[in-house]
mmCIF file of C-alpha atoms in Angstrom:
data_model
loop_
_atom_site.group_PDB
_atom_site.id
_atom_site.type_symbol
_atom_site.label_atom_id
_atom_site.label_comp_id
_atom_site.label_asym_id
_atom_site.label_seq_id
_atom_site.Cartn_x
_atom_site.Cartn_y
_atom_site.Cartn_z
ATOM 1 C CA MET A 1 -84.691 -60.793 -14.187
ATOM 2 C CA LYS A 2 -86.386 -61.868 -10.938
ATOM 3 C CA THR A 3 -83.164 -61.126 -9.046
ATOM 4 C CA ILE A 4 -83.035 -57.578 -10.415
ATOM 5 C CA ILE A 5 -86.673 -56.985 -9.441
ATOM 6 C CA ILE A 6 -86.048 -58.321 -5.932
ATOM 7 C CA ILE A 7 -82.897 -56.208 -5.492
ATOM 8 C CA THR A 8 -84.675 -53.111 -6.818
ATOM 9 C CA GLY A 9 -87.565 -53.743 -4.408
ATOM 10 C CA LEU A 10 -85.182 -54.156 -1.468
ATOM 11 C CA ILE A 11 -83.339 -50.946 -2.333
ATOM 12 C CA ALA A 12 -86.640 -49.068 -2.580
ATOM 13 C CA ALA A 13 -87.791 -50.465 0.787
ATOM 14 C CA ILE A 14 -84.513 -49.517 2.480
ATOM 15 C CA ALA A 15 -84.693 -46.024 0.986
ATOM 16 C CA ALA A 16 -88.251 -45.616 2.291
ATOM 17 C CA VAL A 17 -87.229 -46.699 5.814
ATOM 18 C CA VAL A 18 -84.244 -44.302 5.803
ATOM 19 C CA ALA A 19 -86.434 -41.419 4.620
ATOM 20 C CA PHE A 20 -89.051 -42.176 7.298
ATOM 21 C CA ARG A 21 -86.419 -42.260 10.065
ATOM 22 C CA LYS A 22 -84.916 -38.972 8.871
ATOM 23 C CA SER A 23 -88.400 -37.431 8.930
ATOM 24 C CA GLN A 24 -88.979 -38.672 12.500
ATOM 25 C CA SER A 25 -85.571 -37.378 13.595
ATOM 26 C CA LYS A 26 -86.286 -33.943 12.113
ATOM 27 C CA THR A 27 -89.690 -33.758 13.842
ATOM 28 C CA ARG A 28 -88.137 -34.791 17.159
ATOM 29 C CA ALA A 29 -85.295 -32.272 16.724
ATOM 30 C CA ILE A 30 -87.815 -29.488 16.089
ATOM 31 C CA LEU A 31 -89.836 -30.444 19.186
ATOM 32 C CA VAL A 32 -86.718 -30.633 21.354
ATOM 33 C CA ALA A 33 -85.380 -27.309 20.069
ATOM 34 C CA ALA A 34 -88.697 -25.617 20.895
ATOM 35 C CA THR A 35 -88.769 -27.039 24.442
ATOM 36 C CA PRO A 36 -87.498 -24.927 27.341
ATOM 37 C CA ALA A 37 -84.238 -26.115 28.915
ATOM 38 C CA SER A 38 -85.560 -25.950 32.485
ATOM 39 C CA PHE A 39 -88.468 -27.933 33.881
ATOM 40 C CA TYR A 40 -89.515 -24.758 35.684
ATOM 41 C CA ASP A 41 -89.922 -22.897 32.384
ATOM 42 C CA LEU A 42 -92.719 -25.292 31.420
ATOM 43 C CA SER A 43 -96.421 -24.988 32.100
ATOM 44 C CA TYR A 44 -99.491 -27.090 31.448
ATOM 45 C CA THR A 45 -103.207 -26.556 31.081
ATOM 46 C CA ALA A 46 -105.086 -27.869 34.101
ATOM 47 C CA ILE A 47 -108.249 -29.901 33.630
ATOM 48 C CA ASP A 48 -110.289 -26.769 34.480
ATOM 49 C CA GLY A 49 -108.581 -24.816 31.662
ATOM 50 C CA SER A 50 -106.271 -22.702 33.837
ATOM 51 C CA THR A 51 -102.537 -22.491 33.189
ATOM 52 C CA VAL A 52 -100.206 -23.966 35.807
ATOM 53 C CA LYS A 53 -96.515 -23.108 35.821
ATOM 54 C CA MET A 54 -94.135 -25.863 36.851
ATOM 55 C CA SER A 55 -92.195 -23.207 38.753
ATOM 56 C CA SER A 56 -95.052 -23.254 41.296
ATOM 57 C CA TYR A 57 -93.758 -26.712 42.316
ATOM 58 C CA LYS A 58 -90.184 -25.631 43.120
ATOM 59 C CA GLY A 59 -88.866 -27.480 46.146
ATOM 60 C CA LYS A 60 -91.140 -30.499 45.586
ATOM 61 C CA TYR A 61 -90.791 -33.725 43.673
ATOM 62 C CA VAL A 62 -93.138 -33.938 40.694
ATOM 63 C CA LEU A 63 -94.442 -37.279 39.444
ATOM 64 C CA CYS A 64 -95.930 -36.968 35.947
ATOM 65 C CA VAL A 65 -98.253 -39.829 34.983
ATOM 66 C CA ASN A 66 -100.081 -40.331 31.688
ATOM 67 C CA VAL A 67 -103.465 -41.607 32.833
ATOM 68 C CA ALA A 68 -106.512 -43.240 31.251
ATOM 69 C CA SER A 69 -109.934 -44.170 32.629
ATOM 70 C CA GLU A 70 -110.497 -47.427 30.733
ATOM 71 C CA CYS A 71 -107.142 -49.155 31.154
ATOM 72 C CA GLY A 72 -106.132 -52.273 33.052
ATOM 73 C CA TYR A 73 -103.832 -49.998 35.070
ATOM 74 C CA THR A 74 -106.602 -47.508 35.956
ATOM 75 C CA LYS A 75 -106.793 -49.017 39.445
ATOM 76 C CA GLN A 76 -103.386 -47.341 40.043
ATOM 77 C CA TYR A 77 -105.356 -44.155 40.724
ATOM 78 C CA THR A 78 -105.997 -45.591 44.219
ATOM 79 C CA ASP A 79 -102.289 -45.934 45.009
ATOM 80 C CA LEU A 80 -101.411 -42.661 43.278
ATOM 81 C CA GLU A 81 -103.841 -40.907 45.623
ATOM 82 C CA LYS A 82 -102.358 -42.757 48.634
ATOM 83 C CA LEU A 83 -98.853 -41.760 47.521
ATOM 84 C CA TYR A 84 -99.968 -38.160 47.127
ATOM 85 C CA GLU A 85 -101.596 -38.096 50.566
ATOM 86 C CA GLN A 86 -98.591 -39.727 52.221
ATOM 87 C CA TYR A 87 -95.967 -37.436 50.646
ATOM 88 C CA LYS A 88 -97.957 -34.285 49.785
ATOM 89 C CA GLU A 89 -95.580 -32.073 51.806
ATOM 90 C CA LYS A 90 -92.819 -32.862 49.311
ATOM 91 C CA LEU A 91 -94.514 -34.450 46.275
ATOM 92 C CA VAL A 92 -96.941 -33.305 43.605
ATOM 93 C CA ILE A 93 -98.507 -35.856 41.285
ATOM 94 C CA ILE A 94 -99.876 -34.592 37.989
ATOM 95 C CA GLY A 95 -102.189 -36.851 36.006
ATOM 96 C CA PHE A 96 -102.004 -36.177 32.269
ATOM 97 C CA PRO A 97 -105.040 -37.798 30.584
ATOM 98 C CA CYS A 98 -104.048 -39.272 27.238
ATOM 99 C CA ASN A 99 -106.062 -41.167 24.628
ATOM 100 C CA GLN A 100 -103.097 -42.401 22.563
ATOM 101 C CA PHE A 101 -102.978 -45.961 23.889
ATOM 102 C CA GLY A 102 -105.889 -48.133 22.888
ATOM 103 C CA GLY A 103 -108.321 -45.186 22.931
ATOM 104 C CA GLN A 104 -108.664 -45.741 26.683
ATOM 105 C CA GLU A 105 -109.307 -42.092 27.623
ATOM 106 C CA PRO A 106 -112.195 -41.193 25.293
ATOM 107 C CA GLY A 107 -114.026 -38.723 27.542
ATOM 108 C CA ASP A 108 -113.678 -34.958 27.664
ATOM 109 C CA GLU A 109 -112.033 -33.140 30.574
ATOM 110 C CA LYS A 110 -115.229 -32.876 32.643
ATOM 111 C CA THR A 111 -115.906 -36.612 32.223
ATOM 112 C CA VAL A 112 -112.325 -37.490 33.181
ATOM 113 C CA GLU A 113 -112.391 -35.247 36.252
ATOM 114 C CA GLN A 114 -115.735 -36.624 37.457
ATOM 115 C CA PHE A 115 -114.580 -40.207 36.907
ATOM 116 C CA CYS A 116 -111.367 -39.667 38.901
ATOM 117 C CA LYS A 117 -113.088 -37.965 41.829
ATOM 118 C CA LYS A 118 -116.106 -40.263 42.001
ATOM 119 C CA ASN A 119 -114.326 -43.591 41.560
ATOM 120 C CA TYR A 120 -110.923 -42.936 43.126
ATOM 121 C CA GLY A 121 -111.227 -39.781 45.247
ATOM 122 C CA VAL A 122 -108.411 -38.131 43.288
ATOM 123 C CA THR A 123 -107.273 -34.833 44.814
ATOM 124 C CA PHE A 124 -103.916 -34.478 43.031
ATOM 125 C CA PRO A 125 -103.780 -32.135 40.015
ATOM 126 C CA LEU A 126 -105.098 -33.311 36.664
ATOM 127 C CA ALA A 127 -104.158 -31.732 33.346
ATOM 128 C CA SER A 128 -106.235 -31.349 30.221
ATOM 129 C CA LYS A 129 -105.931 -34.217 27.735
ATOM 130 C CA ILE A 130 -102.630 -34.236 25.861
ATOM 131 C CA ASP A 131 -100.469 -36.310 23.527
ATOM 132 C CA VAL A 132 -97.434 -37.774 25.273
ATOM 133 C CA LYS A 133 -95.697 -38.903 22.075
ATOM 134 C CA GLY A 134 -95.693 -38.189 18.353
ATOM 135 C CA LYS A 135 -95.838 -35.005 16.326
ATOM 136 C CA ASP A 136 -98.306 -33.322 18.715
ATOM 137 C CA GLN A 137 -96.383 -34.275 21.864
ATOM 138 C CA ASN A 138 -97.046 -31.825 24.681
ATOM 139 C CA SER A 139 -93.997 -29.706 25.584
ATOM 140 C CA VAL A 140 -93.944 -31.122 29.132
ATOM 141 C CA TYR A 141 -93.538 -34.611 27.690
ATOM 142 C CA THR A 142 -91.004 -33.432 25.131
ATOM 143 C CA TRP A 143 -88.872 -32.288 28.075
ATOM 144 C CA LEU A 144 -89.590 -35.420 30.129
ATOM 145 C CA CYS A 145 -88.820 -37.858 27.300
ATOM 146 C CA ASN A 146 -85.736 -36.336 25.674
ATOM 147 C CA LYS A 147 -82.248 -36.234 27.127
ATOM 148 C CA ALA A 148 -81.487 -33.363 24.743
ATOM 149 C CA SER A 149 -84.072 -31.304 26.669
ATOM 150 C CA ASN A 150 -83.763 -32.555 30.248
ATOM 151 C CA GLY A 151 -80.023 -33.259 30.190
ATOM 152 C CA VAL A 152 -80.285 -36.639 31.933
ATOM 153 C CA GLY A 153 -82.283 -39.339 30.181
ATOM 154 C CA ASP A 154 -84.606 -40.431 27.435
ATOM 155 C CA ALA A 155 -87.950 -42.077 28.129
ATOM 156 C CA SER A 156 -90.312 -43.843 25.792
ATOM 157 C CA ILE A 157 -93.940 -43.754 26.912
ATOM 158 C CA SER A 158 -95.142 -47.181 25.889
ATOM 159 C CA TRP A 159 -98.593 -47.348 27.512
ATOM 160 C CA ASN A 160 -100.891 -45.676 30.027
ATOM 161 C CA PHE A 161 -99.662 -45.051 33.570
ATOM 162 C CA ASN A 162 -95.991 -44.549 32.774
ATOM 163 C CA LYS A 163 -94.463 -42.366 35.463
ATOM 164 C CA ILE A 164 -91.604 -39.878 35.289
ATOM 165 C CA LEU A 165 -90.173 -38.393 38.476
ATOM 166 C CA VAL A 166 -88.641 -34.920 38.598
ATOM 167 C CA GLY A 167 -86.595 -33.854 41.624
ATOM 168 C CA LYS A 168 -86.997 -30.989 44.075
ATOM 169 C CA ASN A 169 -84.642 -28.846 41.998
ATOM 170 C CA GLY A 170 -86.315 -29.582 38.673
ATOM 171 C CA GLU A 171 -83.902 -32.350 37.675
ATOM 172 C CA TRP A 172 -85.064 -35.448 35.773
ATOM 173 C CA ILE A 173 -84.728 -38.470 38.082
ATOM 174 C CA SER A 174 -86.256 -41.558 36.480
ATOM 175 C CA HIS A 175 -88.860 -43.131 34.227
ATOM 176 C CA PHE A 176 -91.056 -45.965 35.521
ATOM 177 C CA GLY A 177 -93.154 -48.179 33.268
ATOM 178 C CA SER A 178 -96.843 -48.956 33.722
ATOM 179 C CA GLY A 179 -96.137 -52.057 35.787
ATOM 180 C CA VAL A 180 -94.267 -50.141 38.504
ATOM 181 C CA ALA A 181 -96.735 -49.658 41.368
ATOM 182 C CA PRO A 182 -97.025 -46.072 42.658
ATOM 183 C CA LEU A 183 -96.217 -47.113 46.244
ATOM 184 C CA SER A 184 -93.260 -49.307 45.259
ATOM 185 C CA ALA A 185 -89.811 -48.705 46.712
ATOM 186 C CA ASP A 186 -88.683 -47.898 43.165
ATOM 187 C CA ILE A 187 -90.604 -44.652 43.466
ATOM 188 C CA THR A 188 -90.779 -43.966 47.202
ATOM 189 C CA GLY A 189 -87.050 -44.662 47.587
ATOM 190 C CA ASN A 190 -86.385 -41.506 45.567
ATOM 191 C CA LEU A 191 -88.479 -39.265 47.845
ATOM 192 C CA LYS A 192 -85.747 -38.356 50.311
#
């Protein structure tokens, strides 16, 4: 009798896992299908509420970074600003504030903007707060994180300060984890 109960429990658990994965796959498929095929068809809401079209960055590299003010990696703002200043003729950095990892970006847009300018002298563009994963994933990140959308690679945003580089022609180049320093050769070596 115990064996039957255990087997029944295992079957029920496996069925629940399969159903959950199918649900996630369907949600992801819907997000990907609704995402424009070209990076330049995307837009984002700037921290001041205006709409910015990615097409305004044609001919430049774009480094998208999910940022947070209360993270151990927050000090990367310093090197992100240095990178931006050093390569601003051919590179745009966009900081996408996100509160999905440890609740480390709790402030509103005005608070985030003031924090970045006051503490790190940030002059590169900042977006309004977004979700970079999950059912409410912003369309920019749906494109950045899904090979089905960008045609090149998948990326899993695992923590704050992940970086994804897009090329001068709107092509997906690479994903860099939080531990990759903004001024590292991993990133700068791509800025030809």
